[in-house]
Structure formats: C-alpha cells, structure tokens
Coordinates of C-alpha atoms in Angstrom, one line a residue:
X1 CA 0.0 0.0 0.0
X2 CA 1.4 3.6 -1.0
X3 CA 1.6 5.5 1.9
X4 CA -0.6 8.7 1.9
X5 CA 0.6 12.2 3.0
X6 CA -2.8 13.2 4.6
X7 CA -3.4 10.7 6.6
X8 CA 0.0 10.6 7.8
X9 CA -0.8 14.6 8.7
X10 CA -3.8 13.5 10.2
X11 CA -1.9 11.2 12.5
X12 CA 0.7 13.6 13.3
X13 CA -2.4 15.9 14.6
X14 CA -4.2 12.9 16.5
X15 CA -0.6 12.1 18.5
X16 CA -0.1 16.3 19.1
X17 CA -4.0 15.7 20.6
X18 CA -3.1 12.7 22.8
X19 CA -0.4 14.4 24.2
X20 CA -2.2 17.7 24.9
X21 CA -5.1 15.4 26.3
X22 CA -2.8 13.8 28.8
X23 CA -1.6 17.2 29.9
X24 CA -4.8 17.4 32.4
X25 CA -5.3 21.0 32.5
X26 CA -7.8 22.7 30.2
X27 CA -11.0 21.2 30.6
X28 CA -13.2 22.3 27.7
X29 CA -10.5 21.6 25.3
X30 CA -10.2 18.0 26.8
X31 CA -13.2 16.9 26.5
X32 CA -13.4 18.5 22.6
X33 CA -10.4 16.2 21.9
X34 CA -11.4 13.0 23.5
X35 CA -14.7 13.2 21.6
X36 CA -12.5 11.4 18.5
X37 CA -8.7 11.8 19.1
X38 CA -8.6 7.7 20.2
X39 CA -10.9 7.1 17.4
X40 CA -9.0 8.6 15.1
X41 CA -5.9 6.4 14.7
X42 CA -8.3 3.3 14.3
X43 CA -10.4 4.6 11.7
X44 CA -6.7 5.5 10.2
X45 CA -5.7 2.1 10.7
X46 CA -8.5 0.8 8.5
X47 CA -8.2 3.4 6.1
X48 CA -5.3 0.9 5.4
X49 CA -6.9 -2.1 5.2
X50 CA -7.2 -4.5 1.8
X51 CA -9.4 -6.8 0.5
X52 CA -6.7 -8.7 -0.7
X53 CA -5.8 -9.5 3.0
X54 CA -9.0 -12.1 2.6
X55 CA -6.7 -14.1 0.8
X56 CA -3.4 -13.7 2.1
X57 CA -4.3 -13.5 5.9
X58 CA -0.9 -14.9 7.0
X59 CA 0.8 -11.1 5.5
X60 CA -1.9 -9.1 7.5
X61 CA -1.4 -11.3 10.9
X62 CA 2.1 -11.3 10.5
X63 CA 2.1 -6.9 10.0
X64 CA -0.4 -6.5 12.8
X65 CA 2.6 -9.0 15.0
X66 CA 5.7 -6.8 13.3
X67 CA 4.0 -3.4 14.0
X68 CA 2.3 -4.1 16.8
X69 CA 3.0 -7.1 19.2
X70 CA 6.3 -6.8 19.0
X71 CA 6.9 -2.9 20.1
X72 CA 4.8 -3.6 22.8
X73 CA 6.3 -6.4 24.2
X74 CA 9.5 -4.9 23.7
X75 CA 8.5 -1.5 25.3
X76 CA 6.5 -2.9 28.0
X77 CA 9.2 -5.4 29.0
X78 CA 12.0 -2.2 28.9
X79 CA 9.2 -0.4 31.7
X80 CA 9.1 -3.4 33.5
X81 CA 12.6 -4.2 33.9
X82 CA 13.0 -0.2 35.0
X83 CA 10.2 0.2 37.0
X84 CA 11.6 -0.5 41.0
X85 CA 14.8 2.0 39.7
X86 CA 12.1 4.4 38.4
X87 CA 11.4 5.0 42.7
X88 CA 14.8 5.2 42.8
X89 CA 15.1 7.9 40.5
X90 CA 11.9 9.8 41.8
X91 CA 9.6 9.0 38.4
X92 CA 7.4 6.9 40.6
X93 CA 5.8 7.1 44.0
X94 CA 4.0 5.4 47.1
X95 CA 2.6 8.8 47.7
X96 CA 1.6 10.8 44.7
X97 CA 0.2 9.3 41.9
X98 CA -2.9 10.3 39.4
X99 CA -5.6 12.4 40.1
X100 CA -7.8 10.6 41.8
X101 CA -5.1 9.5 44.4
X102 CA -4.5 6.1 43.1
X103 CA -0.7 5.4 43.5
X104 CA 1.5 2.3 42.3
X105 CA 4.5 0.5 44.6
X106 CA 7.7 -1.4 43.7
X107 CA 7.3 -4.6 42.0
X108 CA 7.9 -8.5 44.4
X109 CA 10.1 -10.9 42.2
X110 CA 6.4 -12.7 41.8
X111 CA 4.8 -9.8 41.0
X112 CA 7.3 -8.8 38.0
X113 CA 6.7 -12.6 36.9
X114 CA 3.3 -11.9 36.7
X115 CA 3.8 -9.1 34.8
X116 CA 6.1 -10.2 32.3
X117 CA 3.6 -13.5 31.9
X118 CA 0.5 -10.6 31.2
X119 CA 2.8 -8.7 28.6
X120 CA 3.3 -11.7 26.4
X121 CA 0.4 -13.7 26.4
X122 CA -2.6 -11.1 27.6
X123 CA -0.8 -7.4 26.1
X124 CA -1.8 -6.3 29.5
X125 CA 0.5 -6.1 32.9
X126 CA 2.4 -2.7 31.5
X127 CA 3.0 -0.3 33.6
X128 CA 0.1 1.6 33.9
X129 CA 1.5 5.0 35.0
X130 CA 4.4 5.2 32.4
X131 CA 2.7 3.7 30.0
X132 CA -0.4 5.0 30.6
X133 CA -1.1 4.7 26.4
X134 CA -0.3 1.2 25.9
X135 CA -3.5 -0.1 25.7
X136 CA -3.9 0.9 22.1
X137 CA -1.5 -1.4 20.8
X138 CA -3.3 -4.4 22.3
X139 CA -6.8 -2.7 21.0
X140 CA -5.5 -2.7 17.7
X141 CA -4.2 -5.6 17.8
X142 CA -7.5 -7.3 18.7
X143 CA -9.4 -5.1 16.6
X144 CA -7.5 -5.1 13.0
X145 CA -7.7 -9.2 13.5
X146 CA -11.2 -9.4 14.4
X147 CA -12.1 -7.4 11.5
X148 CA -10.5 -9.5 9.0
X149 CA -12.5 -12.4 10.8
X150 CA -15.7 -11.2 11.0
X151 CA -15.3 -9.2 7.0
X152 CA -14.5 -12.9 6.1
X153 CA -17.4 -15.0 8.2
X154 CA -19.9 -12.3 6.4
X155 CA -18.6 -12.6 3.4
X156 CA -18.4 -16.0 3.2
X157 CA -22.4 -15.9 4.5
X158 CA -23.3 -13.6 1.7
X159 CA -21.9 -15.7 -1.0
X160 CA -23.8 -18.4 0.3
X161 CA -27.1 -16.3 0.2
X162 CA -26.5 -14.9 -3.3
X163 CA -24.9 -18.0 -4.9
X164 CA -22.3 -15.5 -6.1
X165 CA -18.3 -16.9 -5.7
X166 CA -16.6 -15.0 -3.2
X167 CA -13.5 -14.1 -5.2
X168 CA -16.0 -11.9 -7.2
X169 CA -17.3 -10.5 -4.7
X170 CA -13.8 -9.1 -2.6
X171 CA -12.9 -8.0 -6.6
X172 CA -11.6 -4.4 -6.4
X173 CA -9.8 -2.9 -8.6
X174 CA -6.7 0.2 -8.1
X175 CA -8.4 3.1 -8.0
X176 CA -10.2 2.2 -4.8
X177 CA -13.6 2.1 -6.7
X178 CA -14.7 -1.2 -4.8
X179 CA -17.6 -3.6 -5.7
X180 CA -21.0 -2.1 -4.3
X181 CA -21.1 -6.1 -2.4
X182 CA -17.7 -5.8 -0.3
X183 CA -19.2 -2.1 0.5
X184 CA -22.3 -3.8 2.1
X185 CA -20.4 -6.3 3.5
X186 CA -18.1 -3.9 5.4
X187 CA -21.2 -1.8 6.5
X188 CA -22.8 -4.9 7.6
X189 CA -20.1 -5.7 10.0
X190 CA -20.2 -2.4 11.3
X191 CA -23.7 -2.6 12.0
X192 CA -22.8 -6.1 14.1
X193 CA -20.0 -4.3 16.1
X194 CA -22.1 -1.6 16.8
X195 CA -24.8 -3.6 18.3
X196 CA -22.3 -6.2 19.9
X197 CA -20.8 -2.8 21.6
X198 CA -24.4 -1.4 22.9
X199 CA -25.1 -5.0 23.8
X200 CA -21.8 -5.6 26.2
X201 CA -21.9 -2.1 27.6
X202 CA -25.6 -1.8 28.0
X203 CA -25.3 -5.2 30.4
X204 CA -22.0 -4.1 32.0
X205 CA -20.3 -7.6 30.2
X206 CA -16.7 -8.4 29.6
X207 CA -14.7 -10.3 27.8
X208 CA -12.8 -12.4 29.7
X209 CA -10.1 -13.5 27.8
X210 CA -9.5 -9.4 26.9
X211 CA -7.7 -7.1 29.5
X212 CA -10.2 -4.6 30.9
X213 CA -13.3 -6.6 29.8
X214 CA -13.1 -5.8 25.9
X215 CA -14.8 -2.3 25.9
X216 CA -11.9 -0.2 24.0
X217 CA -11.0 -3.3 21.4
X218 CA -14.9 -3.6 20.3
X219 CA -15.3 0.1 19.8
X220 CA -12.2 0.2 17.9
X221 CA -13.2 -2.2 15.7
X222 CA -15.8 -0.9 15.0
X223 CA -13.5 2.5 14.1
X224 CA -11.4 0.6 12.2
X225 CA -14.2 -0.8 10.0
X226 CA -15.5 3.0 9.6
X227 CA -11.8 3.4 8.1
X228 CA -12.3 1.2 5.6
X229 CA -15.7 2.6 4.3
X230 CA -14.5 5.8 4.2
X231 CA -11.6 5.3 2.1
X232 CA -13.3 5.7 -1.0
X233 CA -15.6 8.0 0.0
X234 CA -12.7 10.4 1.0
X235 CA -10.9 10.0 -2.0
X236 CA -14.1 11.5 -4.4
X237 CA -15.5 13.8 -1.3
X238 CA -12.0 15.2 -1.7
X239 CA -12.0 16.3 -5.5
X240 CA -15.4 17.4 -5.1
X241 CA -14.7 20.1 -2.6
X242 CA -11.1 21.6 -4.4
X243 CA -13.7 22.7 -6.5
X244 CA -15.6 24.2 -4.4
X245 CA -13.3 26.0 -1.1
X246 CA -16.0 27.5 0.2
X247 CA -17.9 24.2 0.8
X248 CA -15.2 22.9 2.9
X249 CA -15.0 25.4 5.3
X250 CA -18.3 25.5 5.9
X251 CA -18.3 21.9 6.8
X252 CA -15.2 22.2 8.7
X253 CA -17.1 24.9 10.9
X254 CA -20.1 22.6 11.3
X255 CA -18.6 19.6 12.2
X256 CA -16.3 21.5 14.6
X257 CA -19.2 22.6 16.3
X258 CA -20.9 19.2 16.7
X259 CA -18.0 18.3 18.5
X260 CA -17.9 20.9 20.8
X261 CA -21.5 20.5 22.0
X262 CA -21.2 16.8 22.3
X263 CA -18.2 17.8 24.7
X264 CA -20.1 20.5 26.5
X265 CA -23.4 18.4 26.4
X266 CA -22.8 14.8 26.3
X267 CA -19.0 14.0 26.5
X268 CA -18.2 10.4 25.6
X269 CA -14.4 8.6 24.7
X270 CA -13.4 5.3 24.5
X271 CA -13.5 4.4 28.1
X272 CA -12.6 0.7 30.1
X273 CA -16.3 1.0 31.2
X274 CA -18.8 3.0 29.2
X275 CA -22.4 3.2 29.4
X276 CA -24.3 1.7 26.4
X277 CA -25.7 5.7 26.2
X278 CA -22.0 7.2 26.0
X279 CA -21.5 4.4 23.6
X280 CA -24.6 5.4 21.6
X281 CA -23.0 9.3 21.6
X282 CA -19.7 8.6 20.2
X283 CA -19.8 7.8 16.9
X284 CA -21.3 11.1 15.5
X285 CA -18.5 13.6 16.9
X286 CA -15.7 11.1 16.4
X287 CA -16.3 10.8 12.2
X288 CA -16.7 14.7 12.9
X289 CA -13.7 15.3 14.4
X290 CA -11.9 12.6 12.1
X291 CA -13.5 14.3 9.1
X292 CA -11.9 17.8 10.4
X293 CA -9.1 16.2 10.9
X294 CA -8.2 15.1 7.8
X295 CA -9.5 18.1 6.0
X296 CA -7.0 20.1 7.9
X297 CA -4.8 17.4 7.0
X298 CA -5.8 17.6 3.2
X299 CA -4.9 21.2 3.4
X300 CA -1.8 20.9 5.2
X301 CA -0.7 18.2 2.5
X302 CA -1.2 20.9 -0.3
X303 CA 1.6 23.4 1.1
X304 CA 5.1 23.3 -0.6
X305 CA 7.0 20.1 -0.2
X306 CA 10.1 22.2 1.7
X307 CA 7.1 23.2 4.0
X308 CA 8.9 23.1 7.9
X309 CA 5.1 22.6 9.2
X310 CA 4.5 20.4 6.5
X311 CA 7.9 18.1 6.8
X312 CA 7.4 18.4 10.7
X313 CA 4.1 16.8 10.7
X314 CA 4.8 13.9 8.3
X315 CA 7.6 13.2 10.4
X316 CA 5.9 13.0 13.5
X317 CA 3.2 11.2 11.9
X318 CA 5.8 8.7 10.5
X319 CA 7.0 8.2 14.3
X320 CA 3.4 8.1 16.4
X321 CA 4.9 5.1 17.8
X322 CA 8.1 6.9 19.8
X323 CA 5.5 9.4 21.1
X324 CA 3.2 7.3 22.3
X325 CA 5.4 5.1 24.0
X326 CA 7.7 7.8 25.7
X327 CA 5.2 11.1 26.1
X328 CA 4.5 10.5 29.3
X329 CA 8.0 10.3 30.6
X330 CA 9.0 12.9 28.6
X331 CA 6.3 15.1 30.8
X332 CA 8.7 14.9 33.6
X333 CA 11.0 17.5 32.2
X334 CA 8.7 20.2 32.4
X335 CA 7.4 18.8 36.0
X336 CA 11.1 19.7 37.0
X337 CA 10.5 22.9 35.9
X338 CA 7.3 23.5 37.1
X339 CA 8.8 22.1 40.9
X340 CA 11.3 25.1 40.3
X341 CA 8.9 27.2 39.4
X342 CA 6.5 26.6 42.3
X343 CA 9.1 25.9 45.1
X344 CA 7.4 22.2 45.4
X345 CA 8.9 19.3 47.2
X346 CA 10.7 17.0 44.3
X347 CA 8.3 14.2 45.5
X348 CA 5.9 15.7 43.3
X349 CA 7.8 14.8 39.9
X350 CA 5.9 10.9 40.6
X351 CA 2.9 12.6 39.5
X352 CA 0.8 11.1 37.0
X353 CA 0.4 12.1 34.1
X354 CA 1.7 15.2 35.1
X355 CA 1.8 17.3 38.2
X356 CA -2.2 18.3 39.4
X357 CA -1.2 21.2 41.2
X358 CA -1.7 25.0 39.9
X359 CA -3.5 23.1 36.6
X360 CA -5.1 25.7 35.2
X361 CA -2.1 27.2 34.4
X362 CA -0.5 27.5 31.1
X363 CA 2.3 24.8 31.8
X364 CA 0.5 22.2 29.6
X365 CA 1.7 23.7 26.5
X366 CA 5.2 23.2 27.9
X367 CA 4.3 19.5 28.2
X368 CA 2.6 19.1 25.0
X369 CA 5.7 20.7 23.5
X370 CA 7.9 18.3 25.6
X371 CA 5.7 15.4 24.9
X372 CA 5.8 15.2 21.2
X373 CA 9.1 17.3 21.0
X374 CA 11.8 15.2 23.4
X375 CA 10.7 11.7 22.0
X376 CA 11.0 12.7 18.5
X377 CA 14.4 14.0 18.8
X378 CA 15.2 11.1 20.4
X379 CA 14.4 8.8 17.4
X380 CA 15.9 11.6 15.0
X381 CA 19.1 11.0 17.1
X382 CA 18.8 7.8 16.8
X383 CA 18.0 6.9 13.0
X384 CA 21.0 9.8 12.4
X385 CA 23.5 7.0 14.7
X386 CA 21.8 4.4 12.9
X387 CA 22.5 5.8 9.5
X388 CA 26.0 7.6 10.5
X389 CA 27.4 3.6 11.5
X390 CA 25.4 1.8 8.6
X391 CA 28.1 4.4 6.2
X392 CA 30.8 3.6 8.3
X393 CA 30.4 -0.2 7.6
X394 CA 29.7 0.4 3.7
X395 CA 32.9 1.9 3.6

C-alpha cells in the first residue's frame, strides 16, 4: 500500500491531541479532543486495510505482529525491567500518583513474573502509570484481527445467500472504486459491532479473555471498519470540494461545532467502562472530528514540499509510535521545571500524568511541547546513529 501524505498529517495531529489530552489542565478543550482523538488512529488504521488481506491472511497477521506485538512487548518489557529503579530515580511514588489518588509501589520478584507473563500472552501487565497509552497497541491488535475475521465470516455468509463466488465479490480494482457487495459487507459488519458494543456495555459484560473486559478493542473495531468505508468515500468527497473551497469550510465549521457541544453536552471517549448511552454518543463527533481532521490534514498536505510545518508533521506522523510510548516520561522535564517554578517538594515529579497542582495554568503547552518534542528527537538521534554507523560499515 502507498503510503498517503494526509493521513500521515492526520496522524501527526491525532498524537499532538493525545499528548495535549494527557496534559490534564484545560478542561473544555479536553473533552473537545477525547470526543474522536482515540478514534481517530483506528479509523486511520482501516483506512489501510485491503481486501486482498482475505486471501493472504498470513501477510496481514504477520504486520499486525511486526507493528504491533512486538513494540509492545518490547517496550513494556523495557518499563518493567526499569520500573523499582524508576522509585529510585523519583519518576514513581508510594505517595503521589494520578488524580484521583490512586498510587502504584515497587514490584515483588512474583509480581514482575506476573507481569512479564501478562505482557506476552494477555498485552496487559504494563506499567500503567508510564505507560499509561499502551492499551492501544493491544486494541488494535484485537481489533484489525477481528475485522478480518468477521469481514470474512460475512462474506463467506453472503456468497452463500447470493450464490455469487466469493473471489467476485472481494474484486476491487486500483483506484479504490470497490464492488457495491464488499461495500455492504463492510457496513454490515459495522452494524454487528455496533450492536455487539451497545449490547456488552448496555449489560455491564466483559470479555474475559480481553484485559479490561473488551470495551476499547470492540469500539475500535468498529473504528477501524469505519476506516475502511470511508476510504473511498474520501478520495471522491475530496475532488469534489477543491472545486468548491467554500464548501469545505463550511463543513469544517459545522462539524467543529458538533464536537464541541457533544463535549459541553454529552461527553463520551473510548473508556474501560462506558455506558451503552455514552456508547450510543460517540460515533457522530468522532467521524466529525476525524473528518476535520483530515480536512485540515488535506490542506496541510497541499503546502510546498520544503514546507517546515509540513515536513514536521509527516515526520511526526511517520513516528506516532516513539510518542506514544515515551510522552509520558518525557512530561517529567517540564514537572522539574514547574517544581522550580512553584518551590514544590521534588516528591511531586511521581505525578501522574503530570503534576495536578496549579492546573489551570499555562504549563501544559510546555508538556505538549515536551511530549511530542523530546521523544522525536530522540528517534531523530537515533536513525541519524543508525544511518552515520550503517556508512561507516559500507565503507
């Protein structure tokens, strides 16, 4: 698959979000962004997804393992194996913690077993103040796979229904101008996630073989179906509105504004636990605020290629991995300087996400700058090592 300036742009903007949603300190604002910003990255995950992937499921299991599984076993392990020397270090505390008081402690030999057991087998047992984000890369996991399944079970019902073969059927051809069948089909499974999602929530059930119950992965499967839908539909909304400017704004405005009074109104996100209502409420504002997204994106994408915003966000939308993974920590550089700032007793650096005190202040742009900023360094540092001793050995 080609990759796709916009929606790396539009990824680039959903990390920036997830890090200025972590910041904990502007209320309005945060609720605006978690009305799609999780969301988001699923529906650009199926965006992604192909139809020739029926065929060849072994290549699509084996991506979702490469680009998934493995950076979070690898990560997680890395937090586990640092977490008692993270107390040491003052990143981690018996006695401050997140905002509603909850703290963590060092890890028992047993306990770390446990852990490391979770990580590999369940993606769960990371550390949750850390690595506070980590539960996308299980949800997406789950959810990518169980698409593929359940696109395939319906399918496969379908053909049997119609007498049509099911080769004809997944047909599509390059242009992304699919068969009206695999549309249905793909809108059909939506449908069934949909209602498996209002189902589960609306009787408080869980999966049990799924850490945290199954809430987040169902949802986002659901996302990630949306994805794939909209593909197509993006690609001719898009050409239509060039010609017409106007029309875009306009629906930029709008859709900005139905996800700002969902957030004032009825604010919903992709919870552990949500009600089958706030389950019910989230699908409108999130294509909204996906939809304004990638507009922005669209526009973004059309600025000279020497563009510093432009080559900044595809970048950073190349490398949402690094920022999710190390945002959090990277939030403790600006907690030292907040400390400073506020003559506070160091203890207070264990805070999680960041430090709760004085939050209505303006320091969260310092950690949304830090958050995105310090971890992408760090991997531009790093491919620049990588690259200067891959020269060294050609030589």
């Amino acid at each position: 698959m080609h990759r796709d300036n916009r929606i790396t742009i539009a990824k680039a903007l959903g990390i920036i979000l997830v890090v200025v949603a972590h910041t904990d300190g502007h209320g309005l604002l945060n609720s605006f962004i978690f009305e799609f910003h999780m969301p988001l990255f699923f529906i650009c995950a199926g965006y992604f997804f192909s139809l020739r992937y029926l065929h060849d499921e072994g290549t699509f299991v084996g991506r979702r393992l490469k680009g998934l599984y493995v950076p979070f076993v690898k990560w997680s392990v890395l937090f586990l194996v640092l977490h008692n020397v993270m107390f040491d270090v003052g990143l981690l505390s018996e006695h401050y913690g997140n905002v509603a008081g909850g703290v963590t402690h060092p890890y028992q030999w047993h306990e770390a077993e446990q852990r490391l057991w979770n990580i590999i087998f369940a993606m769960g047992g990371y550390d949750e103040f850390l690595a506070g984000a980590f539960w996308f890369f299980r949800a997406l996991f789950v959810a990518s796979i169980l698409y593929l399944l359940l696109y395939k079970t319906v399918m496969a019902a379908a053909a049997q229904l119609t007498h049509r073969p099911l080769v004809a059927m997944a047909r599509h051809d390059r242009l992304l101008r699919r068969t009206r069948p695999a549309t249905i089909v793909g809108a059909v499974v939506c449908g069934l996630l949909f209602a498996l999602c209002l189902w589960k929530d609306a009787d408080h059930l869980k999966i049990p073989t799924l850490v945290q119950g199954g809430s987040r992965d169902l949802m986002g499967c659901f996302f990630f179906g949306v994805g794939f839908l909209l593909r197509p539909v993006l690609n001719s909304a898009r050409d239509a509105v060039c010609r017409r400017p106007w029309l875009a704004v306009m629906a930029d405005v709008a859709m900005a504004v139905a996800v700002l009074l969902f957030a004032i109104y009825d604010p919903a996100a992709m919870s552990i636990s949500p009600t089958a209502a706030k389950v019910a409420a989230l699908p409108l504002p999130a294509l909204c605020g996906f939809l304004l997204t990638y507009d922005i994106s669209c526009r973004l994408d059309a600025l000279k290629a020497r563009n510093v915003v432009r080559r900044f966000l595809i970048y950073c939308g190349n490398n949402t991995l690094i920022v999710f993974v190390l945002h959090i920590v990277a939030y403790k550089v600006v907690s030292v300087v907040k400390i400073l700032y506020y003559d506070m007793p160091w203890e207070r650096l264990a805070g999680h996400m960041t430090i709760h005190e004085h939050a209505d202040d303006l320091f969260w742009i310092a950690y949304t700058i830090a958050g995105v900023g310090v971890p992408l360094l760090l991997q531009y540092g790093y491919d620049r090592m990588k690259a200067a001793i891959s020269a060294r050995r050609g030589e």
